[in-house]
CSV table of C-alpha atoms and ligand atoms in Angstrom, one decimal:
chain,number,residue,atom,x,y,z
A,1,UNK,CA,-160.9,5.9,-101.2
A,2,UNK,CA,-158.1,4.8,-99.2
A,3,UNK,CA,-155.3,4.3,-102.3
A,4,UNK,CA,-152.7,6.5,-103.3
A,5,UNK,CA,-151.5,7.6,-106.6
A,6,UNK,CA,-148.1,8.7,-107.3
A,7,UNK,CA,-146.9,10.3,-110.7
A,8,UNK,CA,-143.4,9.3,-111.7
A,9,UNK,CA,-141.4,12.0,-113.3
A,10,UNK,CA,-138.7,11.4,-116.3
A,11,UNK,CA,-136.4,13.7,-118.3
A,12,UNK,CA,-134.9,13.1,-121.6
A,13,UNK,CA,-135.4,9.3,-121.7
A,14,UNK,CA,-134.4,8.6,-117.7
A,15,UNK,CA,-136.6,8.4,-114.8
A,16,UNK,CA,-135.5,10.9,-112.1
A,17,UNK,CA,-134.6,9.7,-108.7
A,18,UNK,CA,-137.8,11.2,-107.5
A,19,UNK,CA,-139.7,8.6,-109.1
A,20,UNK,CA,-138.1,5.7,-106.8
A,21,UNK,CA,-138.4,8.2,-103.8
A,22,UNK,CA,-142.3,8.7,-104.4
A,23,UNK,CA,-142.7,5.0,-104.7
A,24,UNK,CA,-141.4,4.8,-101.0
A,25,UNK,CA,-143.4,7.7,-99.7
A,26,UNK,CA,-146.6,6.5,-101.5
A,27,UNK,CA,-146.2,2.7,-100.1
A,28,UNK,CA,-145.7,4.5,-96.4
A,29,UNK,CA,-148.6,6.4,-97.1
A,30,UNK,CA,-150.7,3.5,-98.5
A,31,UNK,CA,-149.9,1.5,-95.5
A,32,UNK,CA,-151.0,4.1,-93.2
A,33,UNK,CA,-154.3,4.6,-94.9
A,34,UNK,CA,-154.9,0.8,-95.5
A,35,UNK,CA,-155.0,1.1,-99.1
A,36,UNK,CA,-153.1,0.2,-102.6
A,37,UNK,CA,-150.3,2.2,-104.1
A,38,UNK,CA,-150.8,3.1,-107.8
A,39,UNK,CA,-148.0,4.3,-109.9
A,40,UNK,CA,-148.5,6.5,-113.2
A,41,UNK,CA,-146.1,6.9,-115.8
A,42,UNK,CA,-147.1,9.4,-118.5
A,43,UNK,CA,-144.7,9.2,-121.4
A,44,UNK,CA,-144.0,7.9,-125.2
A,45,UNK,CA,-141.8,5.1,-123.7
A,46,UNK,CA,-144.0,3.9,-121.2
A,47,UNK,CA,-142.8,0.2,-121.4
A,48,UNK,CA,-139.2,0.8,-120.5
A,49,UNK,CA,-140.2,3.1,-117.5
A,50,UNK,CA,-143.1,0.5,-116.3
A,51,UNK,CA,-140.5,-2.0,-116.2
A,52,UNK,CA,-138.1,0.1,-114.0
A,53,UNK,CA,-141.0,1.4,-111.7
A,54,UNK,CA,-142.4,-2.2,-111.3
A,55,UNK,CA,-140.7,-2.4,-107.7
A,56,UNK,CA,-142.1,-4.8,-104.8
A,57,UNK,CA,-143.9,-1.7,-102.9
A,58,UNK,CA,-146.2,-1.0,-106.1
A,59,UNK,CA,-149.6,-2.3,-106.4
A,60,UNK,CA,-150.7,-1.2,-109.8
A,61,UNK,CA,-148.6,0.5,-112.4
A,62,UNK,CA,-150.5,2.8,-115.0
A,63,UNK,CA,-149.0,3.4,-118.1
A,64,UNK,CA,-150.4,6.6,-120.0
A,65,UNK,CA,-148.8,6.7,-123.6
A,66,UNK,CA,-148.6,10.3,-124.9
A,67,UNK,CA,-145.7,12.5,-126.1
A,68,UNK,CA,-142.2,12.0,-125.2
A,69,UNK,CA,-141.8,15.7,-123.4
A,70,UNK,CA,-143.6,17.1,-120.6
A,71,UNK,CA,-146.5,19.1,-121.5
A,72,UNK,CA,-148.7,20.9,-118.8
A,73,UNK,CA,-152.1,20.4,-120.5
A,74,UNK,CA,-151.4,16.5,-120.9
A,75,UNK,CA,-150.1,15.9,-117.4
A,76,UNK,CA,-152.5,17.7,-115.9
A,77,UNK,CA,-155.4,16.2,-117.8
A,78,UNK,CA,-153.8,12.7,-117.7
A,79,UNK,CA,-153.6,12.8,-113.8
A,80,UNK,CA,-156.9,14.3,-113.5
A,81,UNK,CA,-158.6,11.5,-115.3
A,82,UNK,CA,-156.6,8.9,-113.5
A,83,UNK,CA,-157.8,10.6,-110.5
A,84,UNK,CA,-161.4,10.4,-111.5
A,85,UNK,CA,-161.2,6.7,-112.3
A,86,UNK,CA,-159.1,5.5,-109.3
A,87,UNK,CA,-160.7,8.3,-106.7
A,88,UNK,CA,-157.3,7.9,-104.3
A,89,UNK,CA,-157.2,9.3,-100.8
A,90,UNK,CA,-153.8,10.8,-101.7
A,91,UNK,CA,-152.4,12.1,-104.8
A,92,UNK,CA,-148.5,12.6,-104.7
A,93,UNK,CA,-146.3,14.5,-107.2
A,94,UNK,CA,-142.8,15.4,-107.6
A,95,UNK,CA,-142.0,19.0,-106.4
A,96,UNK,CA,-139.8,19.3,-109.2
A,97,UNK,CA,-139.6,21.8,-112.2
A,98,UNK,CA,-142.2,20.0,-113.9
A,99,UNK,CA,-144.3,19.1,-110.9
A,100,UNK,CA,-144.7,22.5,-109.5
A,101,UNK,CA,-146.0,23.5,-113.2
A,102,UNK,CA,-149.1,21.3,-112.9
A,103,UNK,CA,-149.8,20.1,-109.4
A,104,UNK,CA,-151.5,23.4,-108.2
A,105,UNK,CA,-153.6,23.2,-111.3
A,106,UNK,CA,-154.7,19.7,-110.7
A,107,UNK,CA,-155.5,20.3,-107.1
A,108,UNK,CA,-157.2,23.4,-107.8
A,109,UNK,CA,-159.2,21.6,-110.7
A,110,UNK,CA,-160.1,18.7,-108.6
A,111,UNK,CA,-161.0,21.3,-105.6
A,112,UNK,CA,-158.7,19.2,-103.5
A,113,UNK,CA,-156.2,20.9,-100.7
A,114,UNK,CA,-152.4,20.9,-101.9
A,115,UNK,CA,-149.5,20.9,-99.7
A,116,UNK,CA,-146.3,21.8,-101.7
A,117,UNK,CA,-142.7,20.8,-101.0
A,118,UNK,CA,-143.2,18.0,-98.3
A,119,UNK,CA,-140.3,16.2,-96.7
A,120,UNK,CA,-142.5,13.9,-94.6
A,121,UNK,CA,-145.8,12.6,-94.8
A,122,UNK,CA,-147.9,10.6,-91.7
A,123,UNK,CA,-151.4,9.7,-91.8
A,124,UNK,CA,-153.5,9.1,-88.6
A,125,UNK,CA,-157.0,10.0,-89.2
A,126,UNK,CA,-155.9,12.7,-91.3
A,127,UNK,CA,-152.7,13.8,-93.2
A,128,UNK,CA,-149.9,15.8,-91.3
A,129,UNK,CA,-147.4,17.0,-93.8
A,130,UNK,CA,-143.8,18.3,-93.0
A,131,UNK,CA,-142.3,21.1,-94.7
A,132,UNK,CA,-139.4,23.6,-94.0
A,133,UNK,CA,-139.9,27.2,-93.8
A,134,UNK,CA,-137.9,30.5,-93.4
A,135,UNK,CA,-134.9,29.2,-95.7
A,136,UNK,CA,-135.0,26.0,-94.1
A,137,UNK,CA,-134.5,27.3,-90.6
A,138,UNK,CA,-137.7,25.8,-89.2
A,139,UNK,CA,-139.6,22.8,-89.6
A,140,UNK,CA,-143.5,22.8,-89.7
A,141,UNK,CA,-146.3,20.6,-89.9
A,142,UNK,CA,-149.4,20.7,-91.8
A,143,UNK,CA,-152.4,19.3,-90.7
A,144,UNK,CA,-154.9,18.6,-93.6
A,145,UNK,CA,-158.6,18.3,-92.6
A,146,UNK,CA,-159.8,16.6,-95.8
A,147,UNK,CA,-160.2,12.9,-96.9
A,148,UNK,CA,-158.5,13.4,-100.2
A,149,UNK,CA,-155.7,15.8,-101.0
A,150,UNK,CA,-152.7,16.6,-103.2
A,151,UNK,CA,-149.1,16.8,-102.1
A,152,UNK,CA,-145.7,17.4,-103.7
A,153,UNK,CA,-142.5,15.8,-102.3
A,154,UNK,CA,-139.0,17.2,-102.3
A,155,UNK,CA,-136.5,14.9,-104.0
A,156,UNK,CA,-133.8,13.3,-101.7
A,157,UNK,CA,-135.9,13.1,-98.7
A,158,UNK,CA,-137.3,9.3,-98.9
A,159,UNK,CA,-135.1,6.1,-99.5
A,160,UNK,CA,-135.4,5.1,-103.2
A,161,UNK,CA,-137.5,2.2,-103.9
A,162,UNK,CA,-135.6,-0.5,-105.7
A,163,UNK,CA,-135.9,-4.1,-107.0
A,164,UNK,CA,-138.3,-6.0,-109.1
A,165,UNK,CA,-142.0,-6.7,-108.1
A,166,UNK,CA,-145.2,-8.0,-109.6
A,167,UNK,CA,-147.3,-5.1,-109.6
A,168,UNK,CA,-150.5,-5.4,-111.9
A,169,UNK,CA,-150.1,-3.4,-115.2
A,170,UNK,CA,-152.7,-1.3,-116.6
A,171,UNK,CA,-152.8,0.7,-119.8
A,172,UNK,CA,-154.9,4.0,-119.1
A,173,UNK,CA,-156.1,5.7,-122.6
A,174,UNK,CA,-156.0,9.3,-122.7
A,175,UNK,CA,-156.7,11.2,-125.6
A,176,UNK,CA,-154.0,14.0,-125.3
A,177,UNK,CA,-155.7,15.7,-128.2
A,178,UNK,CA,-158.5,17.0,-126.5
A,179,UNK,CA,-156.8,19.4,-124.4
A,180,UNK,CA,-156.5,22.8,-124.8
A,181,UNK,CA,-153.8,25.1,-126.3
A,182,UNK,CA,-151.5,26.2,-123.3
A,183,UNK,CA,-147.8,26.5,-122.5
A,184,UNK,CA,-145.6,24.0,-124.6
A,185,UNK,CA,-142.2,23.1,-124.2
A,186,UNK,CA,-140.3,24.5,-127.1
A,187,UNK,CA,-137.0,22.9,-126.5
A,188,UNK,CA,-134.4,21.6,-123.9
A,189,UNK,CA,-131.2,23.2,-123.1
A,190,UNK,CA,-128.7,21.1,-121.0
A,191,UNK,CA,-127.3,23.0,-118.0
A,192,UNK,CA,-124.4,24.9,-118.6
A,193,UNK,CA,-124.1,24.0,-122.3
A,194,UNK,CA,-123.5,20.4,-122.0
A,195,UNK,CA,-121.8,20.7,-118.6
A,196,UNK,CA,-122.5,18.0,-116.0
A,197,UNK,CA,-125.7,18.0,-113.7
A,198,UNK,CA,-124.3,17.6,-110.2
A,199,UNK,CA,-127.8,16.0,-109.3
A,200,UNK,CA,-126.9,12.9,-111.0
A,201,UNK,CA,-123.4,12.7,-109.5
A,202,UNK,CA,-122.5,9.9,-107.3
A,203,UNK,CA,-119.4,11.3,-106.0
A,204,UNK,CA,-119.4,15.0,-105.2
A,205,UNK,CA,-116.2,17.1,-104.0
A,206,UNK,CA,-117.8,20.5,-102.7
A,207,UNK,CA,-115.7,23.6,-102.4
A,208,UNK,CA,-116.6,26.4,-100.0
A,209,UNK,CA,-115.4,30.0,-99.1
A,210,UNK,CA,-112.4,28.1,-97.0
A,211,UNK,CA,-110.6,28.2,-100.6
A,212,UNK,CA,-110.1,31.6,-100.1
A,213,UNK,CA,-109.0,32.4,-103.7
A,214,UNK,CA,-110.2,31.7,-107.2
A,215,UNK,CA,-106.8,30.1,-108.2
A,216,UNK,CA,-106.9,27.8,-105.0
A,217,UNK,CA,-109.8,26.0,-106.7
A,218,UNK,CA,-107.3,24.1,-109.0
A,219,UNK,CA,-106.3,22.1,-105.5
A,220,UNK,CA,-109.7,21.0,-105.6
A,221,UNK,CA,-109.9,20.3,-109.0
A,222,UNK,CA,-106.9,18.2,-108.8
A,223,UNK,CA,-108.7,16.1,-106.3
A,224,UNK,CA,-111.7,15.8,-108.2
A,225,UNK,CA,-109.6,14.3,-111.2
A,226,UNK,CA,-107.6,12.0,-109.1
A,227,UNK,CA,-110.8,10.6,-107.5
A,228,UNK,CA,-113.1,10.8,-110.5
A,229,UNK,CA,-115.6,12.8,-108.6
A,230,UNK,CA,-117.6,15.7,-109.7
A,231,UNK,CA,-117.1,19.4,-108.3
A,232,UNK,CA,-119.5,21.2,-106.8
A,233,UNK,CA,-119.7,24.2,-104.4
A,234,UNK,CA,-121.5,26.5,-101.8
A,235,UNK,CA,-122.9,29.5,-102.9
A,236,UNK,CA,-120.3,32.0,-102.1
A,237,UNK,CA,-118.1,30.5,-104.7
A,238,UNK,CA,-121.0,30.8,-107.3
A,239,UNK,CA,-121.6,34.5,-106.2
A,240,UNK,CA,-117.8,35.3,-106.7
A,241,UNK,CA,-118.2,34.0,-110.2
A,242,UNK,CA,-115.7,31.4,-109.5
A,243,UNK,CA,-117.8,28.6,-110.5
A,244,UNK,CA,-121.1,28.6,-112.6
A,245,UNK,CA,-124.4,28.5,-111.0
A,246,UNK,CA,-125.1,24.9,-112.1
A,247,UNK,CA,-122.6,23.7,-109.6
A,248,UNK,CA,-124.3,25.2,-106.7
A,249,UNK,CA,-125.5,23.1,-103.8
A,250,UNK,CA,-128.2,24.2,-101.5
A,251,UNK,CA,-131.7,25.7,-101.2
A,252,UNK,CA,-131.2,28.1,-104.0
A,253,UNK,CA,-129.0,25.6,-106.0
A,254,UNK,CA,-129.3,21.9,-106.8
A,255,UNK,CA,-130.5,19.3,-104.6
A,256,UNK,CA,-128.2,16.6,-104.8
A,257,UNK,CA,-128.0,12.8,-103.1
A,258,UNK,CA,-124.9,11.1,-104.0
A,259,UNK,CA,-123.4,8.3,-102.5
A,260,UNK,CA,-120.5,10.4,-101.2
A,261,UNK,CA,-120.2,14.2,-100.6
A,262,UNK,CA,-116.9,15.8,-99.3
A,263,UNK,CA,-117.4,19.1,-98.3
A,264,UNK,CA,-114.1,21.2,-98.1
A,265,UNK,CA,-113.9,24.4,-96.4
A,266,UNK,CA,-117.9,24.8,-96.0
A,267,UNK,CA,-119.3,25.5,-92.7
A,268,UNK,CA,-122.9,23.8,-93.2
A,269,UNK,CA,-125.0,26.8,-93.3
A,270,UNK,CA,-129.0,25.5,-93.3
A,271,UNK,CA,-129.3,26.7,-96.8
A,272,UNK,CA,-126.4,24.7,-98.0
A,273,UNK,CA,-127.2,21.4,-95.8
A,274,UNK,CA,-131.0,21.7,-97.3
A,275,UNK,CA,-129.5,20.7,-100.5
A,276,UNK,CA,-127.0,17.9,-99.4
A,277,UNK,CA,-128.1,16.3,-96.4
A,278,UNK,CA,-129.7,13.3,-98.4
A,279,UNK,CA,-126.2,12.1,-99.3
A,280,UNK,CA,-125.6,8.7,-98.1
A,281,UNK,CA,-122.0,9.3,-96.7
A,282,UNK,CA,-120.7,12.9,-95.6
A,283,UNK,CA,-117.1,13.8,-95.1
A,284,UNK,CA,-115.8,17.0,-94.2
A,285,UNK,CA,-112.7,19.0,-94.1
A,286,UNK,CA,-112.9,22.2,-91.9
A,287,UNK,CA,-110.5,23.8,-89.6
A,288,UNK,CA,-113.3,24.7,-87.3
A,289,UNK,CA,-114.4,21.5,-85.1
A,290,UNK,CA,-117.7,23.7,-84.5
A,291,UNK,CA,-118.6,24.2,-87.8
A,292,UNK,CA,-122.4,23.0,-88.0
A,293,UNK,CA,-121.4,20.6,-90.9
A,294,UNK,CA,-119.9,18.3,-88.5
A,295,UNK,CA,-123.2,17.8,-87.1
A,296,UNK,CA,-124.3,15.7,-90.0
A,297,UNK,CA,-121.0,14.2,-91.0
A,298,UNK,CA,-120.2,10.5,-91.0
A,299,UNK,CA,-116.5,11.2,-91.3
A,300,UNK,CA,-114.5,14.5,-90.5
A,301,UNK,CA,-110.8,15.7,-90.5
A,302,UNK,CA,-110.3,18.8,-88.6
A,303,UNK,CA,-107.5,20.4,-90.3
A,304,UNK,CA,-106.3,22.8,-93.0
A,305,UNK,CA,-107.7,22.1,-96.4
A,306,UNK,CA,-104.3,23.5,-98.0
A,307,UNK,CA,-102.5,20.5,-96.3
A,308,UNK,CA,-105.1,17.8,-96.4
A,309,UNK,CA,-106.3,18.2,-99.9
A,310,UNK,CA,-103.1,17.8,-101.7
A,311,UNK,CA,-102.1,14.8,-99.2
A,312,UNK,CA,-105.5,13.2,-100.4
A,313,UNK,CA,-104.8,13.9,-103.9
A,314,UNK,CA,-101.4,12.5,-104.0
A,315,UNK,CA,-102.9,9.4,-102.1
A,316,UNK,CA,-105.6,8.9,-104.7
A,317,UNK,CA,-103.1,9.4,-107.6
B,1,FAD,P1,-118.6,30.1,-94.9
B,1,FAD,O1,-119.9,29.9,-94.1
B,1,FAD,O2,-117.9,31.3,-94.7
B,1,FAD,O3,-117.7,28.9,-94.6
B,1,FAD,C1,-116.3,28.4,-94.7
B,1,FAD,C2,-115.7,27.6,-93.9
B,1,FAD,O4,-114.4,27.2,-94.3
B,1,FAD,C3,-115.8,27.7,-92.3
B,1,FAD,O5,-116.5,26.8,-91.5
B,1,FAD,C4,-114.3,27.8,-92.2
B,1,FAD,O6,-114.2,27.0,-90.7
B,1,FAD,C5,-113.5,26.8,-93.1
B,1,FAD,N1,-112.5,27.3,-93.5
B,1,FAD,C6,-111.6,28.4,-93.6
B,1,FAD,N2,-110.5,28.2,-93.9
B,1,FAD,C7,-110.2,26.9,-94.0
B,1,FAD,C8,-109.1,25.9,-94.4
B,1,FAD,N3,-108.0,26.4,-94.7
B,1,FAD,N4,-109.3,24.5,-94.4
B,1,FAD,C9,-110.6,24.2,-93.9
B,1,FAD,N5,-111.6,24.8,-93.5
B,1,FAD,C10,-111.4,26.3,-93.7
B,1,FAD,N6,-125.6,28.9,-99.8
B,1,FAD,C11,-125.4,27.5,-100.1
B,1,FAD,O7,-124.3,27.1,-100.1
B,1,FAD,N7,-126.3,27.2,-101.0
B,1,FAD,C12,-127.4,27.7,-101.2
B,1,FAD,O8,-128.4,27.3,-102.0
B,1,FAD,C13,-127.8,28.8,-100.7
B,1,FAD,N8,-129.0,29.5,-100.6
B,1,FAD,C14,-129.4,30.6,-99.8
B,1,FAD,C15,-130.7,31.2,-99.9
B,1,FAD,C16,-130.6,32.2,-99.2
B,1,FAD,C17,-132.1,32.8,-99.2
B,1,FAD,C18,-129.7,32.6,-98.3
B,1,FAD,C19,-130.1,33.8,-97.2
B,1,FAD,C20,-128.7,32.2,-98.2
B,1,FAD,C21,-128.3,31.2,-98.9
B,1,FAD,N9,-127.0,30.7,-99.0
B,1,FAD,C22,-127.0,29.4,-99.5
B,1,FAD,C23,-125.8,31.2,-98.1
B,1,FAD,C24,-125.5,30.4,-97.0
B,1,FAD,O9,-126.3,31.0,-95.8
B,1,FAD,C25,-124.2,30.4,-96.5
B,1,FAD,O10,-123.6,32.0,-96.4
B,1,FAD,C26,-123.2,29.7,-97.3
B,1,FAD,O11,-123.7,28.5,-97.3
B,1,FAD,C27,-121.7,29.7,-96.7
B,1,FAD,O12,-121.0,29.1,-97.7
B,1,FAD,P2,-119.4,28.4,-97.2
B,1,FAD,O13,-119.9,27.5,-96.2
B,1,FAD,O14,-118.7,28.0,-98.1
B,1,FAD,O15,-119.0,29.9,-96.4
């Protein structure tokens, strides 16, 4: 009972980033426990996903061939059945819309303690899970006094695993037919009617209240076009109705982990930072050298965005 089981997540034919981050989280915990890391992929296309998830950190990869779309009963049932077979110390699930749908049910059914939305996991004679509270204003740790537990992990908090490994492959037979009728996914609607998903973007140019007026966003759009980036924003821009909700980065918006995050006229409130601190490189343009966003910036320009942005656009053009 020292192993770790992580259930990967996919959507519409693609593995989500949290699947690779969960491998890293799972490996670290498995090492601390002195056990193996088991990854499960529950899907219609298990082979393609299994190949991608077979990174050097993984010991055993379980494929559970079921329907293509997420289904509460299937995921909960298959996860519980795998748990019964493997008897792991830790069950890790993504803290995503899907993960939150079945993680509490699985924990309840298994009679295990559950810690949601964790941002770090440590094990030393017991689990210590880190979570944020009060709108990400404070960090707390939760000590779990149990040999077995369930945690869900926040996306963007662990490095994504990569590379090819040679995990043992295991087909896990689960009869999805036996589950009761429950909630069913009836369809899938793309965010913003075919609009982009900022969570998938590699380069985000993000605009904040420093832009002053809706019409001025055109300045940022010009830079976005010149750089091939994707446009996102802080919450006031969305609250003002200047950009749609699916462009909002932060605690009540999207979690993003681009290679580059260029924050223009954004102060760096904790609720905003909670959504973008996982970006690889953070660049800031702000007139206020004391703006908190500079604390997490890799590069910063202390200057007026109305001077800097057109000059940058011209350079890129
Ligand atoms: P401001 O804080 O007003 O910052 C504007 C910045 O622009 C300032 O730093 C200023 O120096 C700079 N500036 C001004 N003029 C210029 C110029 N000419 N050139 C360059 N810089 C200039 N916020 C989010 O973003 N995402 C969330 O998901 C989110 N969720 C929230 C959830 C809750 C429960 C609560 C209470 C709040 C949430 N917020 C969220 C709001 C958050 O607290 C901040 O109010 C918000 O992030 C501030 O946005 P901002 O940085 O664009 O604006």
